[in-house]
mmCIF file of C-alpha atoms in Angstrom:
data_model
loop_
_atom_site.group_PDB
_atom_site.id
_atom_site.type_symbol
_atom_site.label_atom_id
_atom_site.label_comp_id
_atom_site.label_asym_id
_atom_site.label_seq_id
_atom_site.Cartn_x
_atom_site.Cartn_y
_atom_site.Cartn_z
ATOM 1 C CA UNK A 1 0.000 0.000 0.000
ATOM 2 C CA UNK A 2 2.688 2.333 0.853
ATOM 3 C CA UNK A 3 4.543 1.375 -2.321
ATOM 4 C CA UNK A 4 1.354 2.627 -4.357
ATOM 5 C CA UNK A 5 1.066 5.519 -2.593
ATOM 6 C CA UNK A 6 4.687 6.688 -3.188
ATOM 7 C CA UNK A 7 3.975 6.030 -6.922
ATOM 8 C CA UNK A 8 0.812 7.945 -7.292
ATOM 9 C CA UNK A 9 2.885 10.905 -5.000
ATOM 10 C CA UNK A 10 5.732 10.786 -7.523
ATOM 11 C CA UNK A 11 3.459 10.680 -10.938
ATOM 12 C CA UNK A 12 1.659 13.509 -9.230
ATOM 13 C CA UNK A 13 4.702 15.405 -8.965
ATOM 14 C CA UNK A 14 6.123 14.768 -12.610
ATOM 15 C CA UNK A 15 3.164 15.765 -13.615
ATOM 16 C CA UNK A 16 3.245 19.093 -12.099
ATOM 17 C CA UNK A 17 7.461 19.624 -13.097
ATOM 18 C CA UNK A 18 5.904 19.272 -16.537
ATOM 19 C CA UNK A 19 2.940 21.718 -16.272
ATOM 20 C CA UNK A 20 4.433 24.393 -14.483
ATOM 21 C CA UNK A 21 7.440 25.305 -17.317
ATOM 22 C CA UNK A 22 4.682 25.051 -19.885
ATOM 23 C CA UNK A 23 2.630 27.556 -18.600
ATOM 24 C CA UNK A 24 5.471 29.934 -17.800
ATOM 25 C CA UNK A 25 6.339 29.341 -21.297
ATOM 26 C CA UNK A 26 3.155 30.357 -22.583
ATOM 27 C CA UNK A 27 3.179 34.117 -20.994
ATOM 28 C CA UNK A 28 6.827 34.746 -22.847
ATOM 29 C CA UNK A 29 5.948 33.012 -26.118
ATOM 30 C CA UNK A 30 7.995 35.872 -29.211
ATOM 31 C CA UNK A 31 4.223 36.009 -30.682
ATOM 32 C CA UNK A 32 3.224 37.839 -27.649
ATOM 33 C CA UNK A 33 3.336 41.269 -29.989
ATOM 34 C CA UNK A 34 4.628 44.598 -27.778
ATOM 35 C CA UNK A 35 1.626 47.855 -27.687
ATOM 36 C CA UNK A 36 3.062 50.002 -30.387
ATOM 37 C CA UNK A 37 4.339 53.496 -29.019
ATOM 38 C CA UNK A 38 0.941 55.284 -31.335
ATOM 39 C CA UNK A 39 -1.474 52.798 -30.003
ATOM 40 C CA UNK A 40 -2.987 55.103 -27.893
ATOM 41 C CA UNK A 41 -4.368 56.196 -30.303
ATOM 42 C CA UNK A 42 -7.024 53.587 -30.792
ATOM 43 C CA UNK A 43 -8.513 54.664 -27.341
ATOM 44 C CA UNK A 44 -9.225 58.089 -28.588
ATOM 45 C CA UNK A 45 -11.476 56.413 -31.396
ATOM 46 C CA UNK A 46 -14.667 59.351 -31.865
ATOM 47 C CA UNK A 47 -13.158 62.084 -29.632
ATOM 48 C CA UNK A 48 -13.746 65.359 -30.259
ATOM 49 C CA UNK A 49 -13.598 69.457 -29.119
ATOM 50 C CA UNK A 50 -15.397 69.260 -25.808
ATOM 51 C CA UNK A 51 -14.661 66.256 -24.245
ATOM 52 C CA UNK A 52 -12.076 65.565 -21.558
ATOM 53 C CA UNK A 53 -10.609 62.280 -22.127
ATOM 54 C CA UNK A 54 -8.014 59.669 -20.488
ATOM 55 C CA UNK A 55 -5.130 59.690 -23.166
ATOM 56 C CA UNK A 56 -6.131 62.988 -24.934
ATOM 57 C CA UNK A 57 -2.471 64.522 -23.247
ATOM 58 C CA UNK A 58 -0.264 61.721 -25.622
ATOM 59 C CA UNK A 59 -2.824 63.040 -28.550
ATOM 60 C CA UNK A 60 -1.192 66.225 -27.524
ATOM 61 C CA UNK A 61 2.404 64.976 -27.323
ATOM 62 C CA UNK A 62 2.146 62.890 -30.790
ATOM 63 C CA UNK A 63 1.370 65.986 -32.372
ATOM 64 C CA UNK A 64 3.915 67.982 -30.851
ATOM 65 C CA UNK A 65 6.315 65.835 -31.966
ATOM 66 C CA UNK A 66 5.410 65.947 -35.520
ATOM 67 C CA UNK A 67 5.067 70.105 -35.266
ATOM 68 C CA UNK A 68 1.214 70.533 -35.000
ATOM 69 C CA UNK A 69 1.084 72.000 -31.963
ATOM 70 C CA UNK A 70 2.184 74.296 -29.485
ATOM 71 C CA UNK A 71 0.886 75.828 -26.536
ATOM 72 C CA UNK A 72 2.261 78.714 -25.389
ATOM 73 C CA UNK A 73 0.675 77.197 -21.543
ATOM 74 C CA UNK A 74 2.300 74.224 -20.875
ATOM 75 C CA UNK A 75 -0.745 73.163 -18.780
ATOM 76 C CA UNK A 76 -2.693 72.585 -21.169
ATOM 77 C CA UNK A 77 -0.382 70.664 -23.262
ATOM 78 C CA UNK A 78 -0.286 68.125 -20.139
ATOM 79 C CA UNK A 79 -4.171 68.295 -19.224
ATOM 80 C CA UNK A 80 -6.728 65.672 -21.171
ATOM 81 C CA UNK A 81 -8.950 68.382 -22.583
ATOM 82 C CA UNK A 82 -10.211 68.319 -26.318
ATOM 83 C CA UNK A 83 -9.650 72.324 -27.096
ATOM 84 C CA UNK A 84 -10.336 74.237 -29.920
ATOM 85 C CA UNK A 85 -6.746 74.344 -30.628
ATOM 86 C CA UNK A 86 -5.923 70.641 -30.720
ATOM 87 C CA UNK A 87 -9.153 70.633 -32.633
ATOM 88 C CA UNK A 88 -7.512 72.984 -35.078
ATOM 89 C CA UNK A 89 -3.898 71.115 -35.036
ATOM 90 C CA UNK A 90 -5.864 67.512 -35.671
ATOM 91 C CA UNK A 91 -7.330 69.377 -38.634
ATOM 92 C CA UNK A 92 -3.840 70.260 -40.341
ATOM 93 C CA UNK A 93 -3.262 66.677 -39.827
ATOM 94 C CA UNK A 94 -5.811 65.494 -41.726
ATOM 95 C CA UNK A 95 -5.196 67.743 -44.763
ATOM 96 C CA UNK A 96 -1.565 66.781 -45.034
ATOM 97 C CA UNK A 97 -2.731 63.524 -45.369
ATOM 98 C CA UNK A 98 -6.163 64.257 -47.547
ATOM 99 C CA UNK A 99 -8.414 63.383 -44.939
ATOM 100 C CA UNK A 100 -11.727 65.096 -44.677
ATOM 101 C CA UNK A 101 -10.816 67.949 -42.103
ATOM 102 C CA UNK A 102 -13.590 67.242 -39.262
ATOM 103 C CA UNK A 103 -10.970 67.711 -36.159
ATOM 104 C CA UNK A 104 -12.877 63.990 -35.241
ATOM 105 C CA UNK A 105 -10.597 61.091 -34.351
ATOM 106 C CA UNK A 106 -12.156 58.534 -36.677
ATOM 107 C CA UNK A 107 -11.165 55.241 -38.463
ATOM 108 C CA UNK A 108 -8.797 56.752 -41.061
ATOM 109 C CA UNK A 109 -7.024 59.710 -38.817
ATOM 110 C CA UNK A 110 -6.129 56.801 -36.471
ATOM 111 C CA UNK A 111 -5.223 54.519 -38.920
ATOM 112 C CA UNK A 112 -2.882 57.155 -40.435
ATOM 113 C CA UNK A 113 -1.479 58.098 -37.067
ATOM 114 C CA UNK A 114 -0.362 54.369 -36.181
ATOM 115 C CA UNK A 115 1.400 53.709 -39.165
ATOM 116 C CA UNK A 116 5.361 53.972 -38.233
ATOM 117 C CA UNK A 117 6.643 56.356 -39.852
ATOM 118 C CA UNK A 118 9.845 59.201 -40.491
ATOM 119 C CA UNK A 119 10.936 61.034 -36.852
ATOM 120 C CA UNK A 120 11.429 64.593 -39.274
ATOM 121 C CA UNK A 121 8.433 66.549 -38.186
ATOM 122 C CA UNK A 122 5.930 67.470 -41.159
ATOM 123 C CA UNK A 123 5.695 71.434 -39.951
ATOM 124 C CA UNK A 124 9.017 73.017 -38.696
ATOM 125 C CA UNK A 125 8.130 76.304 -36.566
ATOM 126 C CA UNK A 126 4.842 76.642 -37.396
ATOM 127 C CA UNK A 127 5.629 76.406 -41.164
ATOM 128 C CA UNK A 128 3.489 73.693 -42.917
ATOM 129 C CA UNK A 129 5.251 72.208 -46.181
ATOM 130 C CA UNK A 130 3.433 69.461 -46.790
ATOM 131 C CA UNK A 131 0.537 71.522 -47.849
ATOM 132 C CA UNK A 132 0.815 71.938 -52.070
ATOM 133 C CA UNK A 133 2.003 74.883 -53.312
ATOM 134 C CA UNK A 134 2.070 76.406 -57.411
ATOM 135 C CA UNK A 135 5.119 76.802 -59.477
ATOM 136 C CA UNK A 136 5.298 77.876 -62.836
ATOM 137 C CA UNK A 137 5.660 75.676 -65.576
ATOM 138 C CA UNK A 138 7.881 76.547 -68.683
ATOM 139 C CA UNK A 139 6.057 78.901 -70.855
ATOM 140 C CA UNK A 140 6.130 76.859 -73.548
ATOM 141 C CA UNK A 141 4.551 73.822 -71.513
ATOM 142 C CA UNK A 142 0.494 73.140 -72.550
ATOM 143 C CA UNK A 143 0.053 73.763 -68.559
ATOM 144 C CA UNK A 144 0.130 77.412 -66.804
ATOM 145 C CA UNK A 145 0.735 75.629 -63.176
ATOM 146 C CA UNK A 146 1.150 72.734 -61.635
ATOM 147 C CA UNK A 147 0.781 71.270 -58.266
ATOM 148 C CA UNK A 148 3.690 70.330 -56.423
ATOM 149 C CA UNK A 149 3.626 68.219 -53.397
ATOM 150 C CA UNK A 150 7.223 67.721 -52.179
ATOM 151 C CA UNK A 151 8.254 70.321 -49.250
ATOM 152 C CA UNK A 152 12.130 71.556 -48.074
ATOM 153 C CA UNK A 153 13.318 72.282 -44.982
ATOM 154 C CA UNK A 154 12.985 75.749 -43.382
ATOM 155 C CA UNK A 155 15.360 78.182 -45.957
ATOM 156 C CA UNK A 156 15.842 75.769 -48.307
ATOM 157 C CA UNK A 157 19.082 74.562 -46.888
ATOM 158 C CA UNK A 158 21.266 72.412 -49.454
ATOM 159 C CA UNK A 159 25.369 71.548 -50.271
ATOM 160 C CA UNK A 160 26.984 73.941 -52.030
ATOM 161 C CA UNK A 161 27.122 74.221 -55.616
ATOM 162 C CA UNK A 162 30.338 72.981 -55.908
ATOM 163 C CA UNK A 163 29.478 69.967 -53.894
ATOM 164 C CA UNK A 164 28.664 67.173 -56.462
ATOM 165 C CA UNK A 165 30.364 64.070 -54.617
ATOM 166 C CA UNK A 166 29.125 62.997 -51.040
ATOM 167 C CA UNK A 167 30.397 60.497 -48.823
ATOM 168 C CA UNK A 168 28.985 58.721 -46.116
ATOM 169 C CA UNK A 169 30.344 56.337 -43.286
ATOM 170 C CA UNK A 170 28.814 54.191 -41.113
ATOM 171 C CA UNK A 171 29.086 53.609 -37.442
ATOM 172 C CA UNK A 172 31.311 51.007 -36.059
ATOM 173 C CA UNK A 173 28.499 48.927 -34.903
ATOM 174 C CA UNK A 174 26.872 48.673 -37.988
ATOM 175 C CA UNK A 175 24.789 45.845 -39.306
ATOM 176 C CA UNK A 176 26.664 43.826 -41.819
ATOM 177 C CA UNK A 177 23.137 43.054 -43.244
ATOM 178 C CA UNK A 178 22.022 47.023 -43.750
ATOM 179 C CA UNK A 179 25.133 47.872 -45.793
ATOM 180 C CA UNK A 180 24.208 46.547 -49.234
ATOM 181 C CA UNK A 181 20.884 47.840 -48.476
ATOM 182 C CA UNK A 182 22.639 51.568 -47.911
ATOM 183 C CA UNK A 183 24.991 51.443 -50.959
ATOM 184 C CA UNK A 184 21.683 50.574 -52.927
ATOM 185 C CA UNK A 185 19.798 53.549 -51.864
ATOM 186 C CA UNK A 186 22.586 55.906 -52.573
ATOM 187 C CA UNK A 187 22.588 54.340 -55.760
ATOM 188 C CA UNK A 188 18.762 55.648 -56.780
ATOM 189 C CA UNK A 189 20.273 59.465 -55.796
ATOM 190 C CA UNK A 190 22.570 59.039 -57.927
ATOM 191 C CA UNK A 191 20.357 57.755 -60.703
ATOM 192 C CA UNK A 192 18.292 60.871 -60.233
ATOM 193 C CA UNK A 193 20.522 63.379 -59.487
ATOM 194 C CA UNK A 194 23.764 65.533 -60.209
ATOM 195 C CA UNK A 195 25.559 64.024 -57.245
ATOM 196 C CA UNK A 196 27.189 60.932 -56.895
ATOM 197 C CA UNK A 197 27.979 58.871 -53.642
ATOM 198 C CA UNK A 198 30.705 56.935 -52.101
ATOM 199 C CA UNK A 199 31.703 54.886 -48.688
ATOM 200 C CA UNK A 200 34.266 56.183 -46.737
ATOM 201 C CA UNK A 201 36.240 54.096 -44.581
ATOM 202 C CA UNK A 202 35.743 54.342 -40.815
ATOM 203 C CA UNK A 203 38.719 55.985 -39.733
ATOM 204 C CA UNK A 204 37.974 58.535 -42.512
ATOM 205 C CA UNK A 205 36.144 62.390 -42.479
ATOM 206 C CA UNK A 206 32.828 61.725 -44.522
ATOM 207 C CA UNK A 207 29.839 64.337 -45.104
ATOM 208 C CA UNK A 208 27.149 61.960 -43.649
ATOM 209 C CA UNK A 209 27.644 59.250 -40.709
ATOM 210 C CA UNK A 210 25.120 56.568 -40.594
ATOM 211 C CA UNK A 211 24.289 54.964 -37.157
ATOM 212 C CA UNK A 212 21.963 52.573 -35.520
ATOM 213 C CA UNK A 213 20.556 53.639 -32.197
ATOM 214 C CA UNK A 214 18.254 52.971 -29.267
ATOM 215 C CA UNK A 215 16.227 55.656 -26.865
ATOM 216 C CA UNK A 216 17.905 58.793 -26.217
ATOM 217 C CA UNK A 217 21.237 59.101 -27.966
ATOM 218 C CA UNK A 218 22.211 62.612 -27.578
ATOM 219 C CA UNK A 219 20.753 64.502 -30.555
ATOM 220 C CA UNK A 220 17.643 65.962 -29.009
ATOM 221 C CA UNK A 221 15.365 63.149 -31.038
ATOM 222 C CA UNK A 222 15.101 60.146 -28.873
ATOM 223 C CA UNK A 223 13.658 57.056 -30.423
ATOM 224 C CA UNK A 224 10.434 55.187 -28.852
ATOM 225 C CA UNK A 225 10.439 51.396 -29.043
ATOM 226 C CA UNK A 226 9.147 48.900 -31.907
ATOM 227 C CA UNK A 227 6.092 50.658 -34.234
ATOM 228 C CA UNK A 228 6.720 54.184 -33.393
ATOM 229 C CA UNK A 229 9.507 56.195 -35.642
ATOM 230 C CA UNK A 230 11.582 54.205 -37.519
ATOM 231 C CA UNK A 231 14.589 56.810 -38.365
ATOM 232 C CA UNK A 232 15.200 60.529 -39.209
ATOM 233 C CA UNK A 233 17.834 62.489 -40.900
ATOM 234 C CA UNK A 234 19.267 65.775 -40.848
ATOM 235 C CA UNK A 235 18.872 68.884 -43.112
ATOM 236 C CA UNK A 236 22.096 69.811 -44.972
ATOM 237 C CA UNK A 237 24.855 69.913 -44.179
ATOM 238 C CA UNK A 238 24.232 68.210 -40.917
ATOM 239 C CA UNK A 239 24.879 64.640 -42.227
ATOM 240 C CA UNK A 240 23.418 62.241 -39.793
ATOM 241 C CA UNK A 241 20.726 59.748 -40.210
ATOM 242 C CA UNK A 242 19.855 57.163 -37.851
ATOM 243 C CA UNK A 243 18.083 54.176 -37.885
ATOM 244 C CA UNK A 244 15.937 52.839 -34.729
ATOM 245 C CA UNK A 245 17.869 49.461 -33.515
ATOM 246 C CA UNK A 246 14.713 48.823 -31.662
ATOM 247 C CA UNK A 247 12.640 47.825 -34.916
ATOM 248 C CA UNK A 248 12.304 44.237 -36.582
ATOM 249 C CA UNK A 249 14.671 45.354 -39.915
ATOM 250 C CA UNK A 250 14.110 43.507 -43.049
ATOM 251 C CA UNK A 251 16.114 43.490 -46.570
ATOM 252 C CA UNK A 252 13.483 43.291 -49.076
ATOM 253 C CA UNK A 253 9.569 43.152 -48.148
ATOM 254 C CA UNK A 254 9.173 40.809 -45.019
ATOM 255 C CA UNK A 255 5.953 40.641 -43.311
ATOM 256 C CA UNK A 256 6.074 42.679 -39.880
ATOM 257 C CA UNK A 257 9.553 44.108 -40.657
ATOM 258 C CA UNK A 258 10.428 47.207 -42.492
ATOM 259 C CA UNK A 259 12.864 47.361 -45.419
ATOM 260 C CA UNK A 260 16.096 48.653 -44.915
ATOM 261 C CA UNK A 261 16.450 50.256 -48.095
ATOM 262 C CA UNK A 262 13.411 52.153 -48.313
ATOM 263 C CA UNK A 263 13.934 53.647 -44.958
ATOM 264 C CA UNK A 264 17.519 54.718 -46.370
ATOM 265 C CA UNK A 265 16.305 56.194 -49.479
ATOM 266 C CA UNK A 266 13.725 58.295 -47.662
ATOM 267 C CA UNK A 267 16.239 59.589 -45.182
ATOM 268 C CA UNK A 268 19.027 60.624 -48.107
ATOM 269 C CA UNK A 269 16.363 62.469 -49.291
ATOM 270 C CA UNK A 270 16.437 64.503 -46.027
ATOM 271 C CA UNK A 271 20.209 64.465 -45.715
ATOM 272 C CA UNK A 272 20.172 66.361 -49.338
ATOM 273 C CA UNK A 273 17.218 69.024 -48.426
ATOM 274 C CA UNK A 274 13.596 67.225 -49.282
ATOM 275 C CA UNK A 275 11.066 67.430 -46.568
ATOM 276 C CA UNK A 276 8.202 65.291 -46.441
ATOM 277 C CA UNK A 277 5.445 64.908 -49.469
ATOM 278 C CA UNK A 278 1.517 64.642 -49.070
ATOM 279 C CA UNK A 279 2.310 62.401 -52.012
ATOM 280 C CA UNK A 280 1.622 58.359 -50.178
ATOM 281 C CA UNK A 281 3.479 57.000 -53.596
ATOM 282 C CA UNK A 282 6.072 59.394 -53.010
ATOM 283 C CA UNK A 283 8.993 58.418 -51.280
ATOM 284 C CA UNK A 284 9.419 61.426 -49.149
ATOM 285 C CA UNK A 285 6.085 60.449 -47.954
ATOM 286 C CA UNK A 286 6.425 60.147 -44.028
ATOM 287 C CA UNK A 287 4.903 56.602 -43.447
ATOM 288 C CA UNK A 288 5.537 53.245 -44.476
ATOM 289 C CA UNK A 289 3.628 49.786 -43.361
ATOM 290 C CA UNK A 290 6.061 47.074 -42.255
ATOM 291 C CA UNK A 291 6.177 44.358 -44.953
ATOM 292 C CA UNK A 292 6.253 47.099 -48.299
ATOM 293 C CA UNK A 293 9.186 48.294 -50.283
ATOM 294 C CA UNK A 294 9.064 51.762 -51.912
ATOM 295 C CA UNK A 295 11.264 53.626 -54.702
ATOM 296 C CA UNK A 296 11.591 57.192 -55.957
ATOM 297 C CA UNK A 297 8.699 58.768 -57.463
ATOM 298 C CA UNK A 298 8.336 61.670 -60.136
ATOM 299 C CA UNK A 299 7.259 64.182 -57.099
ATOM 300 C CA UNK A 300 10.599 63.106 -55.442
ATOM 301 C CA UNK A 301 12.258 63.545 -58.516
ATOM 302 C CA UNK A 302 10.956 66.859 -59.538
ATOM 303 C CA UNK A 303 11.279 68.208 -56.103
ATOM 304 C CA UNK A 304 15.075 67.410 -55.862
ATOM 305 C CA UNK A 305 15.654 68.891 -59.044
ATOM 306 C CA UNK A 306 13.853 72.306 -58.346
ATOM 307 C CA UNK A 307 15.919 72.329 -54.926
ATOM 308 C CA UNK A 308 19.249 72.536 -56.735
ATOM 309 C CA UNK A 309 17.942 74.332 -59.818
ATOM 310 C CA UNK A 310 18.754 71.407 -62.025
#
C-alpha cells in the first residue's frame, strides 16, 4: 500500500514539473506582440472638441512631436482636454494627409497616425510644407501651373554648388546586413541626381555618418520602441541619419519588418534638403507599413531637381 502511494505521490509530482514550465512558457511566447508606441491612439477612437478624455495629453504629445502643436501654456499641453486648438492642429493633420478635415478622431485619422513612420516633423516652426504649393511651368509647356507636393526644410538649406560628390560612413556597430541595403539607396540618388555617392572608410572624415541607435542618444530626437519612428535624418549639411535598432529590420519586403532600403532612401532624401510629401506613392512620404518596399517617385524627382535648380 505504501509502495502505491509513493507512486501515485511521484506521478503527481512529474506531472506538475511538466505543467508548471509550460505555462510559464506560454506568458513569454515571441508572438506575444509589444503595444506600439501610437497605439494610444485607438482609445481616442470618436473624440472630439469638448470632451475631456483619459489619453487625450499623448494626442497632444504625438502631435507635438510631428510640429502641429504648441501651446504657449504648458498646462494645457499636459491636461486631457479636447480644445479648440488641438481641434484645429488635428485638422492640419488630416489635410496633409487628404483626410476630410472634421478635427474627429475617426477610423482613417487613427489609422494614419499608427502607421510607423519618419521622426522629421511634417511642420518646422509653425511652417506647414506638406501643404501643395504652385510653381510655374515653362512657358512653352500646354500647362500654366502645376501642383507640387514635395516640401524643403525651413530656408531651403542644401550643399553647395560645388558639392557634387558625397560620402557617407557608417558607425562602427553597424549591421553587416544594412550595408548593401545603404549602398543601394545611394545608388537611386545618384540615378536621379547631379551628385554621386561613395563609402568612406571608418577611420575617414565623410559628409554623412550613418548609425543605428536605441532611446535617447544625444541629438535631441530620442527614439520610442518597436512601431513608433523608424529613423530621421538631418537637413544639410548636418549629415546624420539614424536608424531605430529597436525595430524588426528587413532586406526586401518581409511581413512585420520594415525594409532597410526604403527607410535609407527616404532619409538621403532629407540628408540632401527634401522634406516630407503629401504624395503616399512618393517616397518622401512620411509613413511606411512594415512588410512594403518603396522607390523614388516623379514628385521626389521633380522636387530634388527644383531644390538645386537642375
Amino acid at each position: 500500500m505504501a509502495l502505491k502511494l509513493f507512486h501515485l505521490i511521484s506521478f503527481i509530482f512529474l506531472i506538475f514539473l511538466l505543467l508548471v514550465p509550460i505555462g510559464h512558457a506560454k506568458r513569454n511566447t515571441p508572438s506575444d506582440k509589444k503595444s506600439s508606441p501610437f497605439d494610444f491612439v485607438k482609445k481616442l477612437k470618436g473624440c472630439h472638441k469638448g470632451n475631456n478624455t483619459k489619453g487625450v495629453h499623448e494626442l497632444k504629445a504625438y502631435l507635438e512631436k510631428f510640429g502641429y502643436l504648441e501651446y504657449l501654456n504648458k498646462t494645457h499641453a499636459n491636461d486631457d482636454d479636447f480644445d479648440e486648438t488641438l481641434e484645429s492642429a488635428i485638422k492640419t493633420y488630416q489635410e496633409n494627409y487628404h483626410i476630410k478635415p472634421t478635427g474627429l478622431i475617426d477610423t482613417e485619422t487613427i489609422a494614419k497616425m499608427t502607421t510607423p513612420r519618419c521622426g522629421v516633423p511634417d511642420i518646422v516652426n509653425g511652417t506647414n510644407y506638406m501643404q501643395p504649393h504652385k510653381r510655374k511651368h515653362d512657358p512653352s509647356s500646354s500647362s500654366i501651373r502645376t501642383v507640387s507636393h514635395y516640401s524643403f526644410f525651413r530656408g531651403n538649406p542644401r550643399w553647395p554648388p560645388t558639392k557634387t560628390h558625397i560620402t557617407y560612413r557608417l558607425s562602427s556597430n553597424f549591421p553587416t546586413n544594412a550595408v548593401d541595403p545603404v549602398a543601394r539607396a545611394f545608388q537611386k540618388w545618384d540615378s536621379a541626381t547631379h551628385f554621386s555617392f561613395s563609402r568612406a572608410g571608418n577611420n575617414q572624415n565623410a559628409d554623412l555618418v550613418i548609425a543605428f541607435h536605441r532611446g535617447n542618444h544625444g541629438d535631441g530626437a530620442p527614439f520610442d520602441g518597436p512601431g513608433g519612428t523608424l529613423a530621421h535624418a538631418f537637413a544639410p549639411t548636418d549629415g546624420r541619419f539614424h536608424y531605430d535598432a529597436d525595430e524588426p529590420w528587413s532586406n526586401g519586403a518581409v511581413a512585420n519588418a520594415f525594409d532597410l532600403e526604403t527607410v535609407a532612401v527616404h532619409e538621403i532624401g532629407h540628408l540632401l534638403g527634401l522634406g516630407h510629401s503629401s504624395v503616399e506613392a512618393a517616397i518622401m512620404y512620411a509613413r511606411i507599413a512594415p512588410g512594403t518596399t518603396k522607390n523614388l517617385h516623379a514628385d521626389d524627382i521633380e522636387g530634388i531637381r527644383a531644390l538645386y535648380n537642375r
